[in-house]
Short mmCIF file of C-alpha atoms in Angstrom, two decimals:
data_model
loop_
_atom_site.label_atom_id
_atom_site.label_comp_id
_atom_site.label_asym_id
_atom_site.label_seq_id
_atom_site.Cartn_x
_atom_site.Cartn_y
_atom_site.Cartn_z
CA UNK U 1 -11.03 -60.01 -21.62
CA UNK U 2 -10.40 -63.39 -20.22
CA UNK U 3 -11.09 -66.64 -22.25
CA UNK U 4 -13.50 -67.60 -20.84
CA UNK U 5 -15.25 -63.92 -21.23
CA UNK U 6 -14.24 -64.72 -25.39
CA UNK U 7 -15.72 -67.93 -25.17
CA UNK U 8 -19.44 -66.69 -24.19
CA UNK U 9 -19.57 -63.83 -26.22
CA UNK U 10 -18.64 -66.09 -29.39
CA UNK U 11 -21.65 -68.38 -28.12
CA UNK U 12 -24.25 -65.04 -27.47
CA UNK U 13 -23.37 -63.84 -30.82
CA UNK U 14 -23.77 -67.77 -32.46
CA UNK U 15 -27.15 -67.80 -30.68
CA UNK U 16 -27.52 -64.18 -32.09
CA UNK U 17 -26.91 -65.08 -35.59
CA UNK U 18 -28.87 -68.54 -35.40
CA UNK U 19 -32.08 -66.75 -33.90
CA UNK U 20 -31.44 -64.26 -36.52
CA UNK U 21 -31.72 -66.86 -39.43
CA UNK U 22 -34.57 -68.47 -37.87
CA UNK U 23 -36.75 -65.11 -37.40
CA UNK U 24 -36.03 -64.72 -41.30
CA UNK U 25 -37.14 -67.86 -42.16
CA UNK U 26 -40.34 -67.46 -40.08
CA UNK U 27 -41.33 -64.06 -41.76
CA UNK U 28 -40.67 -65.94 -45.48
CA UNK U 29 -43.48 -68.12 -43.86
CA UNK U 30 -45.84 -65.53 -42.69
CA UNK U 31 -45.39 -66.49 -39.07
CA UNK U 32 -45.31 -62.96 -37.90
CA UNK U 33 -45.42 -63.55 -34.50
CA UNK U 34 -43.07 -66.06 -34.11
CA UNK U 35 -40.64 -63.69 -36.17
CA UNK U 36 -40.75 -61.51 -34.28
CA UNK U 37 -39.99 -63.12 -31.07
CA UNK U 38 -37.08 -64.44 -32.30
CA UNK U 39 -35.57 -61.78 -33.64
CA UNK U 40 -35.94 -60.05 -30.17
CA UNK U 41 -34.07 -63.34 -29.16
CA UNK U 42 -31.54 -62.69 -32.00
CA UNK U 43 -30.81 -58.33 -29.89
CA UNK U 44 -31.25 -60.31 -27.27
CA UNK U 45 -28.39 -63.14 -26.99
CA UNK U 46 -26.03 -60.02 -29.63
CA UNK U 47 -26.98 -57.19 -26.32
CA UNK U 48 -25.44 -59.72 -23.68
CA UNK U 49 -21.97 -60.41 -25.76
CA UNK U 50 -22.33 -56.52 -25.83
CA UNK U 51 -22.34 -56.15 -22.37
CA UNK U 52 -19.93 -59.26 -21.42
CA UNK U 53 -17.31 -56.61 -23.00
CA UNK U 54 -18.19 -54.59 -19.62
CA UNK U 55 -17.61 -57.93 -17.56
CA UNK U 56 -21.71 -57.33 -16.82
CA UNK U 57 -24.73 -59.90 -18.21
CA UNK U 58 -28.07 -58.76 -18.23
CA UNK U 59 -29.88 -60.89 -15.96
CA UNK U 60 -33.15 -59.92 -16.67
CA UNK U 61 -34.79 -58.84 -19.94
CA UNK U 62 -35.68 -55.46 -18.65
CA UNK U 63 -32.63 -55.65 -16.92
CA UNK U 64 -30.42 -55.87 -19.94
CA UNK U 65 -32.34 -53.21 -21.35
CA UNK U 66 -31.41 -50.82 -18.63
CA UNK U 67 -27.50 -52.35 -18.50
CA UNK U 68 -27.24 -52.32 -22.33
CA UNK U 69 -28.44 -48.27 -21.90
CA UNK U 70 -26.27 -48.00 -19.16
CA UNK U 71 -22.83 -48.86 -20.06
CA UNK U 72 -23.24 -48.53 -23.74
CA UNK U 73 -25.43 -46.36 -25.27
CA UNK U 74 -25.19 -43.53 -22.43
CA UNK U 75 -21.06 -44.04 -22.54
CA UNK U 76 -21.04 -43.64 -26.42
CA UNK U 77 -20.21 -47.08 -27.32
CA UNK U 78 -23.37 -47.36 -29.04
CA UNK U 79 -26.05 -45.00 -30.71
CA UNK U 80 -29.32 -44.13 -28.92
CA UNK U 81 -31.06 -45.97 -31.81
CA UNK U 82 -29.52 -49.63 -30.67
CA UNK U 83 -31.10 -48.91 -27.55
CA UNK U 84 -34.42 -48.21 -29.05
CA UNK U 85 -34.36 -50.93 -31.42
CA UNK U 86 -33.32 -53.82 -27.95
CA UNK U 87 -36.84 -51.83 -25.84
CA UNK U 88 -39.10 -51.90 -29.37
CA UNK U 89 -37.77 -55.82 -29.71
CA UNK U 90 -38.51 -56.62 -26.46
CA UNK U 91 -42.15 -54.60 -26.14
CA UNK U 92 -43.20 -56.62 -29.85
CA UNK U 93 -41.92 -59.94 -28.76
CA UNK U 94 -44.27 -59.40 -25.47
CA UNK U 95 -47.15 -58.81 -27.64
CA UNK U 96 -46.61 -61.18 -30.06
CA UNK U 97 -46.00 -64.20 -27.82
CA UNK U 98 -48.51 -63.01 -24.47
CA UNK U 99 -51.47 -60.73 -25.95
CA UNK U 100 -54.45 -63.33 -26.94
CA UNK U 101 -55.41 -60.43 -29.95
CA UNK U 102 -51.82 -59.92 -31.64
CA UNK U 103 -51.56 -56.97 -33.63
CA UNK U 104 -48.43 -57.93 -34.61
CA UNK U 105 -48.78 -57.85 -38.98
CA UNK U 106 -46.16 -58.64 -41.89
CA UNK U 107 -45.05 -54.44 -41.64
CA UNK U 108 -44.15 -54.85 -38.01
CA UNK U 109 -42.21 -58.22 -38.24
CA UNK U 110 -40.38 -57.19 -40.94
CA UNK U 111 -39.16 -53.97 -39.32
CA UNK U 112 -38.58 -56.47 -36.47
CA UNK U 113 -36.56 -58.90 -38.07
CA UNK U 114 -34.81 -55.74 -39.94
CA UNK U 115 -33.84 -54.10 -36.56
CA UNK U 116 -32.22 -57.47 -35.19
CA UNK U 117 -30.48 -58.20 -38.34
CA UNK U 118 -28.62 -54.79 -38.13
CA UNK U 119 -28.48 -55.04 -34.14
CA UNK U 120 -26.66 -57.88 -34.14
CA UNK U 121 -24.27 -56.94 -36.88
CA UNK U 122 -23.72 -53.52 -35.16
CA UNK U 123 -22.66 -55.57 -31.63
CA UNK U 124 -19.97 -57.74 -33.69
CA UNK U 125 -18.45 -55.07 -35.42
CA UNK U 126 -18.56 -53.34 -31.83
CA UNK U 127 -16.51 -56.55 -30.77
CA UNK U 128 -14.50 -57.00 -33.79
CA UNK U 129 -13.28 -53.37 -32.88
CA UNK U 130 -12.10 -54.19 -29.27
CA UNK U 131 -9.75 -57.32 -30.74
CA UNK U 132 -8.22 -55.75 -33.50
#
């Protein structure tokens, strides 16, 4: 890993950790919705320092979904679940921020912000692994 490659995966997981902290707060509010988009934000921004490691970037949502399967969950790097948590994210956040009716309620955004919290923690001790 170049440093430039460090550089951007220390901003992703910043971003990851501030979108994180921000779905949280949103939840303590009772902005379900809104938690739960950023906390797909939070996997999000954590998923593309993950794949940076590979020298890839997801350029598309669904496309990091696929990459993120791809080169780590499929190679071992990461468990199946991480996978599932990034697609479940992404398919809430959709609903949440596009569908007119949301069913989005307090049970789903706190498994939502739950899943990113431990998504993103699981990505940097992923990357703490590869420096050490």
């Amino acid at each position: 890993m170049d440093n430039t490659q460090r550089e951007l995966i220390r901003g992703y997981l910043s971003k990851a950790r501030d979108k994180a902290r921000v779905a949280r707060e949103l939840l303590a509010k009772g902005e379900w919705d809104d938690a739960v988009s950023r906390a797909y934000y939070a996997a999000f921004h954590a998923a593309q320092a993950a794949l940076l490691t590979e020298g890839q970037r997801g350029e598309t949502h669904k496309g990091l979904i696929t990459l993120f399967g791809f080169l780590l969950v499929k190679t071992g790097k990461f468990d199946k679940k991480w996978g599932k948590f990034l697609a479940s994210l992404k398919d809430d956040r959709e609903a949440g921020d596009y569908d007119a009716l949301s069913w989005i309620d307090e049970a789903t955004a706190q498994r939502a912000v739950y899943e990113a919290d431990e998504f993103v923690a699981s990505v940097e001790r992923y990357i703490g692994s590869l420096e050490t």
